[in-house]
mmCIF file of C-alpha atoms in Angstrom:
data_model
loop_
_atom_site.group_PDB
_atom_site.id
_atom_site.type_symbol
_atom_site.label_atom_id
_atom_site.label_comp_id
_atom_site.label_asym_id
_atom_site.label_seq_id
_atom_site.Cartn_x
_atom_site.Cartn_y
_atom_site.Cartn_z
ATOM 1 C CA LYS H 1 10.883 -8.533 -10.721
ATOM 2 C CA GLN H 2 9.946 -4.873 -10.398
ATOM 3 C CA GLU H 3 11.973 -2.945 -7.851
ATOM 4 C CA VAL H 4 10.947 0.477 -6.593
ATOM 5 C CA THR H 5 13.430 2.814 -4.918
ATOM 6 C CA GLN H 6 12.823 6.101 -3.137
ATOM 7 C CA ILE H 7 15.667 8.436 -2.367
ATOM 8 C CA PRO H 8 16.218 10.111 0.030
ATOM 9 C CA ALA H 9 14.823 8.029 2.866
ATOM 10 C CA ALA H 10 14.262 11.176 4.917
ATOM 11 C CA LEU H 11 14.016 14.868 4.190
ATOM 12 C CA SER H 12 13.640 17.967 6.348
ATOM 13 C CA VAL H 13 12.717 21.364 4.901
ATOM 14 C CA PRO H 14 11.618 24.710 6.319
ATOM 15 C CA GLU H 15 8.023 25.757 5.836
ATOM 16 C CA GLY H 16 7.360 27.418 2.502
ATOM 17 C CA GLU H 17 10.033 25.554 0.609
ATOM 18 C CA ASN H 18 9.048 23.325 -2.313
ATOM 19 C CA LEU H 19 9.390 19.575 -1.795
ATOM 20 C CA VAL H 20 10.774 17.228 -4.440
ATOM 21 C CA LEU H 21 10.399 13.504 -3.847
ATOM 22 C CA ASN H 22 11.884 10.920 -6.170
ATOM 23 C CA CYS H 23 10.800 7.429 -7.132
ATOM 24 C CA SER H 24 12.593 5.103 -9.541
ATOM 25 C CA PHE H 25 11.546 1.712 -10.895
ATOM 26 C CA THR H 26 13.455 -0.943 -12.805
ATOM 27 C CA ASP H 27 10.826 -2.242 -15.250
ATOM 28 C CA SER H 28 9.324 0.381 -17.558
ATOM 29 C CA ALA H 29 6.393 -1.889 -18.477
ATOM 30 C CA ILE H 30 4.079 -0.306 -15.950
ATOM 31 C CA TYR H 31 0.323 0.071 -15.985
ATOM 32 C CA ASN H 32 0.163 2.996 -13.592
ATOM 33 C CA LEU H 33 1.978 4.628 -10.687
ATOM 34 C CA GLN H 34 0.465 5.906 -7.493
ATOM 35 C CA TRP H 35 1.716 8.234 -4.765
ATOM 36 C CA PHE H 36 0.498 7.714 -1.215
ATOM 37 C CA ARG H 37 0.848 9.568 2.045
ATOM 38 C CA GLN H 38 1.104 7.797 5.397
ATOM 39 C CA ASP H 39 0.812 9.555 8.730
ATOM 40 C CA PRO H 40 2.295 7.879 11.840
ATOM 41 C CA GLY H 41 0.115 5.024 13.043
ATOM 42 C CA LYS H 42 -2.318 5.441 10.189
ATOM 43 C CA GLY H 43 -3.148 3.813 6.896
ATOM 44 C CA LEU H 44 -2.160 5.013 3.451
ATOM 45 C CA THR H 45 -3.993 7.803 1.683
ATOM 46 C CA SER H 46 -3.878 8.007 -2.091
ATOM 47 C CA LEU H 47 -2.581 11.336 -3.393
ATOM 48 C CA LEU H 48 -2.231 10.932 -7.148
ATOM 49 C CA LEU H 49 -2.591 8.150 -9.687
ATOM 50 C CA ILE H 50 -0.778 8.469 -13.025
ATOM 51 C CA GLN H 51 -1.663 6.168 -15.880
ATOM 52 C CA SER H 52 1.196 4.930 -18.042
ATOM 53 C CA SER H 53 -0.066 7.028 -20.958
ATOM 54 C CA GLN H 54 0.145 10.232 -18.900
ATOM 55 C CA ARG H 55 3.170 12.376 -18.181
ATOM 56 C CA GLU H 56 1.834 14.199 -15.139
ATOM 57 C CA GLN H 57 -1.049 14.651 -12.750
ATOM 58 C CA THR H 58 -1.894 17.633 -10.595
ATOM 59 C CA SER H 59 -4.005 18.126 -7.516
ATOM 60 C CA GLY H 60 -3.824 21.416 -5.681
ATOM 61 C CA ARG H 61 -0.258 21.970 -4.491
ATOM 62 C CA LEU H 62 0.748 18.486 -5.640
ATOM 63 C CA ASN H 63 2.165 17.613 -9.037
ATOM 64 C CA ALA H 64 3.487 14.217 -10.053
ATOM 65 C CA SER H 65 5.423 13.515 -13.221
ATOM 66 C CA LEU H 66 6.137 10.206 -14.898
ATOM 67 C CA ASP H 67 8.947 9.299 -17.276
ATOM 68 C CA LYS H 68 8.590 5.641 -18.145
ATOM 69 C CA SER H 69 11.625 5.509 -20.401
ATOM 70 C CA SER H 70 13.940 6.524 -17.595
ATOM 71 C CA GLY H 71 11.957 4.677 -14.916
ATOM 72 C CA ARG H 72 11.292 7.745 -12.815
ATOM 73 C CA SER H 73 8.507 9.631 -11.145
ATOM 74 C CA THR H 74 8.757 12.843 -9.160
ATOM 75 C CA LEU H 75 6.281 14.251 -6.678
ATOM 76 C CA TYR H 76 6.397 18.023 -6.217
ATOM 77 C CA ILE H 77 4.715 19.687 -3.277
ATOM 78 C CA ALA H 78 4.623 23.455 -3.595
ATOM 79 C CA ALA H 79 4.949 25.826 -0.648
ATOM 80 C CA SER H 80 5.278 23.110 1.973
ATOM 81 C CA GLN H 81 3.418 23.352 5.280
ATOM 82 C CA PRO H 82 3.967 21.598 8.633
ATOM 83 C CA GLY H 83 0.841 19.564 7.855
ATOM 84 C CA ASP H 84 2.705 18.011 4.927
ATOM 85 C CA SER H 85 4.944 16.162 7.375
ATOM 86 C CA ALA H 86 4.403 12.454 6.708
ATOM 87 C CA THR H 87 5.925 9.503 4.895
ATOM 88 C CA TYR H 88 5.351 9.482 1.141
ATOM 89 C CA LEU H 89 5.328 6.194 -0.738
ATOM 90 C CA CYS H 90 5.190 5.482 -4.421
ATOM 91 C CA ALA H 91 3.805 2.270 -5.830
ATOM 92 C CA VAL H 92 4.027 0.819 -9.328
ATOM 93 C CA SER H 93 1.561 -1.517 -11.001
ATOM 94 C CA SER H 94 3.091 -3.639 -13.751
ATOM 95 C CA THR H 95 1.350 -4.558 -16.987
ATOM 96 C CA ASP H 96 1.723 -8.275 -16.350
ATOM 97 C CA SER H 97 -0.104 -8.257 -13.028
ATOM 98 C CA TRP H 98 -3.699 -7.936 -11.983
ATOM 99 C CA GLY H 99 -3.386 -4.597 -10.294
ATOM 100 C CA LYS H 100 -0.974 -5.405 -7.529
ATOM 101 C CA PHE H 101 1.406 -2.645 -6.626
ATOM 102 C CA GLN H 102 5.083 -2.845 -5.772
ATOM 103 C CA PHE H 103 5.842 -0.245 -3.101
ATOM 104 C CA GLY H 104 8.943 1.772 -2.425
ATOM 105 C CA ALA H 105 10.243 2.121 1.131
ATOM 106 C CA GLY H 106 9.054 5.706 1.345
ATOM 107 C CA THR H 107 10.518 9.128 2.059
ATOM 108 C CA GLN H 108 9.893 10.528 5.519
ATOM 109 C CA VAL H 109 9.298 14.269 5.283
ATOM 110 C CA VAL H 110 9.474 16.807 8.107
ATOM 111 C CA VAL H 111 8.439 20.392 7.428
ATOM 112 C CA THR H 112 9.653 22.689 10.183
ATOM 113 C CA PRO H 113 7.735 25.881 11.079
ATOM 114 C CA ASP L 1 -18.937 5.687 2.213
ATOM 115 C CA ALA L 2 -17.264 4.332 5.351
ATOM 116 C CA GLY L 3 -14.112 3.320 3.552
ATOM 117 C CA VAL L 4 -12.285 0.066 4.126
ATOM 118 C CA ILE L 5 -13.046 -1.300 7.580
ATOM 119 C CA GLN L 6 -10.622 -3.491 9.496
ATOM 120 C CA SER L 7 -10.995 -5.212 12.826
ATOM 121 C CA PRO L 8 -9.600 -5.445 15.349
ATOM 122 C CA ARG L 9 -7.467 -2.290 15.318
ATOM 123 C CA HIS L 10 -5.060 -3.754 17.844
ATOM 124 C CA GLU L 11 -4.403 -7.366 18.730
ATOM 125 C CA VAL L 12 -2.029 -8.701 21.364
ATOM 126 C CA THR L 13 -1.668 -12.437 21.586
ATOM 127 C CA GLU L 14 0.737 -15.085 22.783
ATOM 128 C CA MET L 15 2.922 -17.208 20.588
ATOM 129 C CA GLY L 16 1.099 -20.266 19.316
ATOM 130 C CA GLN L 17 -2.349 -18.722 19.385
ATOM 131 C CA GLU L 18 -4.568 -18.357 16.337
ATOM 132 C CA VAL L 19 -5.139 -14.827 15.075
ATOM 133 C CA THR L 20 -7.900 -13.751 12.698
ATOM 134 C CA LEU L 21 -7.914 -10.342 11.059
ATOM 135 C CA ARG L 22 -11.014 -9.064 9.293
ATOM 136 C CA CYS L 23 -11.657 -6.694 6.444
ATOM 137 C CA LYS L 24 -14.723 -5.169 4.837
ATOM 138 C CA PRO L 25 -13.875 -3.557 1.476
ATOM 139 C CA ILE L 26 -15.568 -0.532 -0.002
ATOM 140 C CA SER L 27 -18.940 -1.467 -1.435
ATOM 141 C CA GLY L 28 -18.721 -2.078 -5.182
ATOM 142 C CA HIS L 29 -14.990 -2.763 -5.216
ATOM 143 C CA ASN L 30 -14.008 -6.077 -6.747
ATOM 144 C CA SER L 31 -10.329 -6.316 -5.835
ATOM 145 C CA LEU L 32 -9.008 -6.814 -2.313
ATOM 146 C CA PHE L 33 -5.418 -6.794 -1.089
ATOM 147 C CA TRP L 34 -3.756 -7.818 2.176
ATOM 148 C CA TYR L 35 -0.448 -6.127 3.049
ATOM 149 C CA ARG L 36 1.968 -6.362 5.939
ATOM 150 C CA GLN L 37 4.140 -3.459 7.041
ATOM 151 C CA THR L 38 7.241 -3.678 9.223
ATOM 152 C CA MET L 39 10.155 -1.347 9.785
ATOM 153 C CA MET L 40 12.579 -3.877 8.367
ATOM 154 C CA ARG L 41 10.720 -4.938 5.231
ATOM 155 C CA GLY L 42 8.415 -2.034 4.507
ATOM 156 C CA LEU L 43 5.051 -2.705 2.886
ATOM 157 C CA GLU L 44 4.678 -6.203 1.466
ATOM 158 C CA LEU L 45 1.762 -7.590 -0.502
ATOM 159 C CA LEU L 46 0.633 -10.896 0.977
ATOM 160 C CA ILE L 47 -2.306 -11.874 -1.225
ATOM 161 C CA TYR L 48 -4.891 -10.300 -3.451
ATOM 162 C CA PHE L 49 -8.335 -11.305 -4.660
ATOM 163 C CA ASN L 50 -10.294 -10.351 -7.743
ATOM 164 C CA ASN L 51 -14.040 -11.046 -7.667
ATOM 165 C CA ASN L 52 -13.522 -13.082 -4.480
ATOM 166 C CA VAL L 53 -10.976 -15.385 -6.166
ATOM 167 C CA PRO L 54 -7.360 -15.444 -4.938
ATOM 168 C CA ILE L 55 -5.189 -14.303 -7.845
ATOM 169 C CA ASP L 56 -1.731 -14.269 -6.332
ATOM 170 C CA ASP L 57 -0.719 -15.540 -2.901
ATOM 171 C CA SER L 58 3.007 -15.644 -3.576
ATOM 172 C CA GLY L 59 3.570 -13.086 -0.849
ATOM 173 C CA MET L 60 2.125 -15.241 1.905
ATOM 174 C CA PRO L 61 5.162 -16.012 4.058
ATOM 175 C CA GLU L 62 4.368 -19.608 4.940
ATOM 176 C CA ASP L 63 1.626 -22.140 5.476
ATOM 177 C CA ARG L 64 0.761 -20.630 8.831
ATOM 178 C CA PHE L 65 -0.927 -17.816 6.900
ATOM 179 C CA SER L 66 -4.232 -18.257 5.104
ATOM 180 C CA ALA L 67 -6.774 -15.853 3.623
ATOM 181 C CA LYS L 68 -10.339 -16.215 2.508
ATOM 182 C CA MET L 69 -12.921 -14.073 0.808
ATOM 183 C CA PRO L 70 -16.278 -15.844 1.104
ATOM 184 C CA ASN L 71 -18.185 -12.943 -0.436
ATOM 185 C CA ALA L 72 -17.667 -9.507 -1.922
ATOM 186 C CA SER L 73 -17.999 -7.719 1.400
ATOM 187 C CA PHE L 74 -15.777 -9.718 3.724
ATOM 188 C CA SER L 75 -12.287 -11.168 3.930
ATOM 189 C CA THR L 76 -10.179 -12.747 6.655
ATOM 190 C CA LEU L 77 -6.474 -13.259 7.154
ATOM 191 C CA LYS L 78 -5.637 -16.005 9.597
ATOM 192 C CA ILE L 79 -2.334 -16.858 11.248
ATOM 193 C CA GLN L 80 -2.125 -20.223 12.967
ATOM 194 C CA PRO L 81 0.014 -20.673 14.971
ATOM 195 C CA SER L 82 1.263 -17.131 15.472
ATOM 196 C CA GLU L 83 4.922 -16.328 16.142
ATOM 197 C CA PRO L 84 6.652 -13.180 17.494
ATOM 198 C CA ARG L 85 8.083 -12.435 14.016
ATOM 199 C CA ASP L 86 4.523 -12.025 12.747
ATOM 200 C CA SER L 87 4.247 -8.796 14.750
ATOM 201 C CA ALA L 88 3.480 -6.053 12.244
ATOM 202 C CA VAL L 89 0.735 -3.794 10.982
ATOM 203 C CA TYR L 90 -1.577 -5.592 8.582
ATOM 204 C CA PHE L 91 -3.435 -3.502 6.034
ATOM 205 C CA CYS L 92 -6.357 -4.363 3.841
ATOM 206 C CA ALA L 93 -6.989 -2.359 0.670
ATOM 207 C CA SER L 94 -9.649 -2.482 -2.005
ATOM 208 C CA SER L 95 -10.049 -1.140 -5.518
ATOM 209 C CA LEU L 96 -12.290 -1.365 -8.542
ATOM 210 C CA ARG L 97 -11.077 -3.184 -11.602
ATOM 211 C CA GLN L 98 -13.216 -2.874 -14.734
ATOM 212 C CA GLY L 99 -11.763 -4.903 -17.564
ATOM 213 C CA ALA L 100 -8.273 -3.587 -18.111
ATOM 214 C CA VAL L 101 -8.853 -0.408 -16.126
ATOM 215 C CA ARG L 102 -7.500 -0.424 -12.600
ATOM 216 C CA ASP L 103 -8.541 2.202 -10.132
ATOM 217 C CA THR L 104 -6.686 3.532 -7.149
ATOM 218 C CA GLN L 105 -6.293 1.428 -4.024
ATOM 219 C CA TYR L 106 -8.003 2.539 -0.824
ATOM 220 C CA PHE L 107 -6.432 1.410 2.403
ATOM 221 C CA GLY L 108 -7.998 0.564 5.727
ATOM 222 C CA PRO L 109 -6.574 1.879 9.012
ATOM 223 C CA GLY L 110 -4.677 -1.346 9.663
ATOM 224 C CA THR L 111 -4.492 -3.897 12.463
ATOM 225 C CA ARG L 112 -1.463 -3.652 14.724
ATOM 226 C CA LEU L 113 -0.571 -7.202 15.733
ATOM 227 C CA THR L 114 1.772 -7.971 18.608
ATOM 228 C CA VAL L 115 2.718 -11.578 19.272
ATOM 229 C CA LEU L 116 4.423 -12.084 22.622
#
């Protein structure tokens, strides 16, 4: 069974600093990997989707990398802002499933002004 | 597009009562997912449908839970009878699957269920 781990569980950085969030998974036979953002009391918002054939995806200040062989993905957020404060979750879709994702527990990020 | 719509947004009920949660996926999406989120267990997939057919319900905790998708634009998750440990936020998500290509999942705002 695929297991997804996110470390650290919580992170606090001053505004302007770059954020590095880690996600690891146990089964490298993945179809794709997705990063989500969740604000308190709200649903999940998709940030980036990386297909298994890709090594990275970029959107604005966000960059996500994928290394299937080592079972790792990293989300980089450049020049963090207080508005980036949220919980970030990664989710992995395995090749033997019909699109269901296995989620990590998330990293709670606080960006202080 | 209005996104994934869930109702109600909040539900408070007493133990033993029947609870029905509703979801309208994004128009044109053919996959629908029901999740439950708690502090203790995080986000758990309960069941998912592809083209209105349940594909995997292994995440449904017990027989008290049931889900239906009578058509492409509507799904329900029912808990009967409800118990205090069912208190959680229930999310519905939808996506488009075309052959082997799977698109991103779009989540609804969730239903916060409290069972007293």
